[in-house]
Amino acid sequence: MALFDLDNTLVDRSEAFRRWAVEFCADHGLSDDALAWLIATDQDGSVPRDWFFGEVTDRFGLASADTTWGQYRRRMPELVSCPEEVLESLTLLRDDGWTVAIVTNGQADNQLGKIRRTGLDRCVDAWAVSGEVGIRKPAREIFEAAARGCGLDLRGGGWAIGDSPVLDVEGGRAAGLATLWVSRGKDWPAELAPPDRTVTDVVAAVQVLRDEDSGRYSCTAIRTAKPADEPGLRPTRGDAASRSAAVTDIHRQES
C-alpha cells in the first residue's frame, strides 16, 4: 500500500499558486511587489488558509476574506496540473499489485477539485481529504482513513510518500509506515530523524516502490470492510486494461 500526498507531490501546487497570484494581481491592479508578497506570505502552502486570506484582505483592503478564499478554492483546481508521467507511474504501480491512495490536508472543494480535474481520481484506489474526514495530517487517523478506504488496515504496513518532513514523513512514521520523502531539491531538516528513502520527485518515488522487495517493509495486507457511506473514501480499482485506457482518456480531457 502506498499513501501519497497531493500538493507538491502528485501535483504542482506551487506553480498553480503562482499563476493564481499573477491573476489576482492583474484583477486588482497590483504591482510586482504585491506578487512577491503573496508568494512569500503563502510559504509554499504551509500556512493556514484562513490566516493567509485574512492577511491578504488586510493588506489590499478587500471586502471579505471568505469571498476571496472561496474564489481561490474554485480557481486553483483549474490551474493545477499533474504531469502525464505521474499518472502513468501510478497506473504502473497499481498494475504491479500495489494499492494506492491520496492523503491530503485542505478544504474538500479545493482538494477534490484538484484530484478530479487532473485525472488522479482514476489512477488511485481511494483518498482521504482532511476537509471531508475532519482529521489533518500528521494525525495517524487520516492515514488510517485512507487505508480503510482501500479496504486495508495500517497493520498490514505500507509507505507514506510526500514532500513535507513533518506532515508526510513524521506523520507516516508515527502511523507505522515506511517513509519516502520527495525532497524537491531541498535539504532534510537536521533536527528530524531521516526518512527511509529520499527522492527528488514522485516519479522516482514510484520507481523506488516498484523496485522494493515486497517483504522488506510490509507484510501481507490486512483487508477490512469499508463502510459504504464513509465520506472522503472512494475505492476505484479496476483491471489493468481499463486503468490504462482511463489514463489515455484523462490526457485527452486535460486543458
Coordinates of N, CA, C and O in Angstrom, one line a residue, residues 134-221:
G134 N -12.4 15.3 8.6 CA -12.3 16.1 9.8 C -11.0 15.8 10.6 O -11.0 16.0 11.8
I135 N -10.0 15.3 9.9 CA -8.7 14.9 10.6 C -7.6 15.4 9.7 O -7.7 15.3 8.4
R136 N -6.6 16.0 10.2 CA -5.5 16.5 9.4 C -4.2 15.8 9.7 O -3.9 15.3 10.8
K137 N -3.4 15.7 8.6 CA -2.0 15.2 8.8 C -1.3 16.2 9.8 O -1.5 17.4 9.7
P138 N -0.5 15.7 10.6 CA 0.2 14.4 10.7 C -0.5 13.3 11.5 O 0.1 12.3 11.9
A139 N -1.8 13.5 11.9 CA -2.5 12.6 12.8 C -2.6 11.2 12.1 O -2.9 11.1 10.9
R140 N -2.4 10.2 12.9 CA -2.4 8.8 12.4 C -3.8 8.5 11.8 O -3.9 7.7 10.8
E141 N -4.8 9.1 12.4 CA -6.2 8.7 12.0 C -6.5 9.0 10.5 O -7.3 8.3 9.8
I142 N -5.8 10.0 9.9 CA -6.1 10.3 8.5 C -5.4 9.3 7.6 O -6.0 8.9 6.5
F143 N -4.3 8.7 8.0 CA -3.7 7.6 7.3 C -4.5 6.4 7.4 O -4.7 5.6 6.4
E144 N -5.1 6.2 8.6 CA -6.0 5.0 8.8 C -7.2 5.2 7.9 O -7.7 4.2 7.3
A145 N -7.7 6.4 7.8 CA -8.9 6.6 6.9 C -8.6 6.3 5.5 O -9.5 5.6 4.8
A146 N -7.4 6.6 5.0 CA -7.1 6.3 3.6 C -6.9 4.8 3.4 O -7.4 4.3 2.4
A147 N -6.3 4.2 4.4 CA -6.1 2.7 4.2 C -7.5 2.0 4.3 O -7.8 1.1 3.5
R148 N -8.4 2.5 5.1 CA -9.7 1.9 5.3 C -10.5 2.1 4.0 O -11.3 1.2 3.6
G149 N -10.3 3.2 3.3 CA -10.9 3.5 2.0 C -10.5 2.5 1.0 O -11.3 2.2 0.0
C150 N -9.4 1.9 1.1 CA -8.9 0.9 0.2 C -9.3 -0.5 0.6 O -8.9 -1.5 0.0
G151 N -10.0 -0.6 1.8 CA -10.3 -1.9 2.3 C -9.1 -2.6 3.1 O -9.1 -3.8 3.2
L152 N -8.2 -1.7 3.5 CA -7.0 -2.3 4.2 C -6.8 -1.7 5.6 O -7.7 -0.9 6.0
D153 N -5.8 -2.1 6.3 CA -5.5 -1.7 7.6 C -4.0 -1.4 7.7 O -3.2 -2.1 7.1
L154 N -3.7 -0.4 8.5 CA -2.3 0.0 8.6 C -1.4 -1.1 9.2 O -0.2 -1.1 9.1
R155 N -2.1 -2.0 9.9 CA -1.3 -3.1 10.5 C -0.6 -4.0 9.4 O 0.3 -4.7 9.6
G156 N -1.1 -3.9 8.2 CA -0.5 -4.6 7.0 C 0.7 -3.9 6.5 O 1.3 -4.4 5.6
G157 N 1.0 -2.7 7.0 CA 2.2 -2.0 6.5 C 2.0 -1.2 5.3 O 0.8 -1.1 4.8
G158 N 3.0 -0.6 4.8 CA 2.9 0.3 3.6 C 3.8 1.4 3.7 O 4.7 1.5 4.5
W159 N 3.7 2.4 2.8 CA 4.6 3.5 2.6 C 3.8 4.8 2.7 O 2.7 4.9 2.1
A160 N 4.4 5.9 3.3 CA 3.9 7.2 3.2 C 4.8 8.0 2.3 O 6.0 8.0 2.6
I161 N 4.3 8.7 1.3 CA 5.2 9.4 0.3 C 4.7 10.8 0.3 O 3.5 11.1 0.0
G162 N 5.6 11.8 0.4 CA 5.2 13.2 0.3 C 6.4 14.1 0.5 O 7.5 13.7 0.8
D163 N 6.1 15.4 0.4 CA 7.2 16.4 0.4 C 7.4 17.1 1.7 O 8.4 17.8 1.9
S164 N 6.5 16.9 2.7 CA 6.6 17.5 4.0 C 7.3 16.6 5.0 O 6.8 15.5 5.3
P165 N 8.4 17.1 5.5 CA 9.1 16.3 6.6 C 8.2 16.0 7.8 O 8.3 14.9 8.3
V166 N 7.4 16.9 8.2 CA 6.5 16.8 9.4 C 5.2 16.0 9.0 O 4.9 15.0 9.6
L167 N 4.5 16.6 8.1 CA 3.1 16.0 7.8 C 3.2 14.7 7.2 O 2.4 13.8 7.6
D168 N 4.1 14.4 6.2 CA 4.1 13.2 5.5 C 5.1 12.2 6.1 O 4.7 11.0 6.3
V169 N 6.3 12.6 6.4 CA 7.3 11.6 6.9 C 7.1 11.4 8.4 O 7.0 10.2 8.8
E170 N 7.1 12.4 9.2 CA 6.9 12.2 10.6 C 5.5 11.6 10.9 O 5.3 10.7 11.7
G171 N 4.5 12.1 10.1 CA 3.2 11.5 10.3 C 3.1 10.1 9.9 O 2.5 9.2 10.5
G172 N 3.7 9.8 8.7 CA 3.7 8.4 8.2 C 4.4 7.5 9.2 O 3.9 6.3 9.4
R173 N 5.5 7.9 9.7 CA 6.3 7.1 10.6 C 5.5 6.8 11.8 O 5.5 5.6 12.3
A174 N 4.8 7.8 12.4 CA 4.0 7.6 13.6 C 2.9 6.7 13.3 O 2.4 6.0 14.3
A175 N 2.4 6.6 12.1 CA 1.3 5.7 11.7 C 1.8 4.3 11.4 O 1.1 3.4 11.1
G176 N 3.2 4.0 11.6 CA 3.7 2.7 11.4 C 4.1 2.4 10.0 O 4.3 1.2 9.6
L177 N 4.2 3.4 9.1 CA 4.5 3.2 7.7 C 6.0 3.5 7.5 O 6.6 4.3 8.1
A178 N 6.5 2.8 6.4 CA 7.8 3.2 5.9 C 7.7 4.6 5.2 O 6.6 4.9 4.8
T179 N 8.7 5.4 5.1 CA 8.6 6.7 4.6 C 9.5 7.0 3.5 O 10.7 6.6 3.4
L180 N 9.0 7.8 2.5 CA 9.7 8.1 1.3 C 9.5 9.6 1.1 O 8.4 10.1 0.8
W181 N 10.6 10.4 1.2 CA 10.5 11.9 1.2 C 10.8 12.3 -0.2 O 11.8 12.0 -0.8
V182 N 9.9 13.1 -0.8 CA 10.1 13.8 -2.1 C 10.7 15.2 -1.8 O 10.0 16.1 -1.4
S183 N 12.0 15.3 -2.0 CA 12.7 16.4 -1.5 C 12.5 17.7 -2.3 O 12.7 18.8 -1.8
R184 N 12.2 17.6 -3.6 CA 12.1 18.7 -4.5 C 13.4 19.6 -4.4 O 13.4 20.8 -4.5
G185 N 14.5 18.9 -4.2 CA 15.8 19.6 -4.2 C 16.2 20.2 -2.9 O 17.2 20.9 -2.8
K186 N 15.4 20.1 -1.8 CA 15.6 20.7 -0.6 C 16.4 19.8 0.3 O 16.5 18.6 0.1
D187 N 17.0 20.4 1.4 CA 17.8 19.6 2.4 C 16.9 19.1 3.5 O 15.9 19.8 3.9
W188 N 17.1 17.9 4.0 CA 16.4 17.4 5.1 C 16.7 18.2 6.4 O 17.8 18.4 6.7
P189 N 15.6 18.5 7.2 CA 15.9 19.2 8.4 C 16.7 18.4 9.4 O 16.4 17.3 9.7
A190 N 17.8 19.0 9.9 CA 18.8 18.2 10.7 C 18.2 17.8 12.0 O 18.6 16.8 12.6
E191 N 17.1 18.5 12.5 CA 16.6 18.1 13.8 C 15.6 16.9 13.8 O 15.2 16.5 14.8
L192 N 15.3 16.5 12.6 CA 14.4 15.4 12.5 C 15.1 14.1 12.1 O 16.1 14.1 11.4
A193 N 14.5 12.9 12.6 CA 15.0 11.6 12.1 C 14.8 11.5 10.6 O 13.7 11.9 10.1
P194 N 15.7 11.0 9.9 CA 15.6 10.9 8.4 C 14.5 9.9 8.0 O 14.2 9.0 8.7
P195 N 14.0 10.1 6.7 CA 13.1 9.2 6.2 C 13.8 7.9 5.8 O 15.1 7.8 5.7
D196 N 13.0 6.9 5.5 CA 13.6 5.6 5.0 C 14.3 5.8 3.6 O 15.4 5.2 3.4
R197 N 13.7 6.5 2.8 CA 14.3 6.8 1.4 C 14.0 8.2 1.1 O 13.0 8.8 1.5
T198 N 14.8 8.8 0.2 CA 14.7 10.1 -0.3 C 14.8 10.1 -1.8 O 15.7 9.5 -2.4
V199 N 13.9 10.9 -2.5 CA 14.0 11.0 -4.0 C 13.7 12.5 -4.2 O 13.2 13.3 -3.4
T200 N 13.9 12.9 -5.5 CA 13.7 14.3 -5.8 C 12.3 14.6 -6.3 O 11.8 15.7 -6.3
D201 N 11.6 13.5 -6.9 CA 10.3 13.7 -7.4 C 9.5 12.5 -7.3 O 10.0 11.4 -6.9
V202 N 8.2 12.6 -7.5 CA 7.3 11.4 -7.3 C 7.5 10.3 -8.3 O 7.2 9.1 -7.9
V203 N 7.9 10.6 -9.5 CA 8.1 9.5 -10.5 C 9.3 8.6 -9.9 O 9.2 7.4 -10.0
A204 N 10.3 9.2 -9.4 CA 11.4 8.5 -8.8 C 10.9 7.7 -7.6 O 11.4 6.6 -7.3
A205 N 10.0 8.3 -6.8 CA 9.4 7.6 -5.7 C 8.7 6.3 -6.1 O 8.8 5.3 -5.4
V206 N 7.9 6.4 -7.1 CA 7.2 5.2 -7.6 C 8.2 4.2 -8.1 O 8.0 3.0 -7.8
Q207 N 9.3 4.6 -8.7 CA 10.3 3.6 -9.1 C 10.9 2.9 -7.9 O 11.1 1.7 -8.0
V208 N 11.1 3.6 -6.8 CA 11.7 3.0 -5.6 C 10.7 1.9 -5.1 O 11.1 0.8 -4.8
L209 N 9.4 2.3 -5.1 CA 8.4 1.3 -4.6 C 8.4 0.1 -5.5 O 8.3 -1.1 -5.0
R210 N 8.4 0.3 -6.8 CA 8.3 -0.9 -7.7 C 9.6 -1.8 -7.6 O 9.5 -3.0 -7.9
D211 N 10.7 -1.2 -7.2 CA 12.0 -1.9 -7.1 C 12.1 -2.6 -5.8 O 13.0 -3.5 -5.6
E212 N 11.3 -2.2 -4.8 CA 11.4 -2.7 -3.4 C 11.1 -4.2 -3.3 O 10.2 -4.7 -4.0
D213 N 11.8 -4.9 -2.5 CA 11.5 -6.2 -2.1 C 10.2 -6.2 -1.4 O 10.0 -5.5 -0.3
S214 N 9.1 -6.8 -1.9 CA 7.8 -6.7 -1.3 C 7.7 -7.1 0.2 O 6.8 -6.7 0.9
G215 N 8.6 -7.9 0.6 CA 8.6 -8.4 2.0 C 9.4 -7.6 3.0 O 9.4 -7.9 4.2
R216 N 10.1 -6.6 2.5 CA 11.1 -5.9 3.3 C 10.5 -5.0 4.3 O 10.9 -4.9 5.5
Y217 N 9.5 -4.2 3.9 CA 9.0 -3.2 4.8 C 7.5 -3.5 5.2 O 7.0 -2.8 6.0
S218 N 6.8 -4.4 4.5 CA 5.4 -4.6 4.8 C 5.1 -6.1 4.7 O 5.7 -6.8 4.0
C219 N 4.1 -6.4 5.5 CA 3.7 -7.8 5.5 C 2.4 -7.9 4.6 O 2.0 -6.9 4.0
T220 N 1.8 -9.1 4.6 CA 0.6 -9.2 3.8 C -0.5 -8.3 4.3 O -0.7 -8.1 5.5
A221 N -1.1 -7.6 3.3 CA -2.1 -6.6 3.7 C -3.3 -7.3 4.5 O -3.7 -8.4 4.1

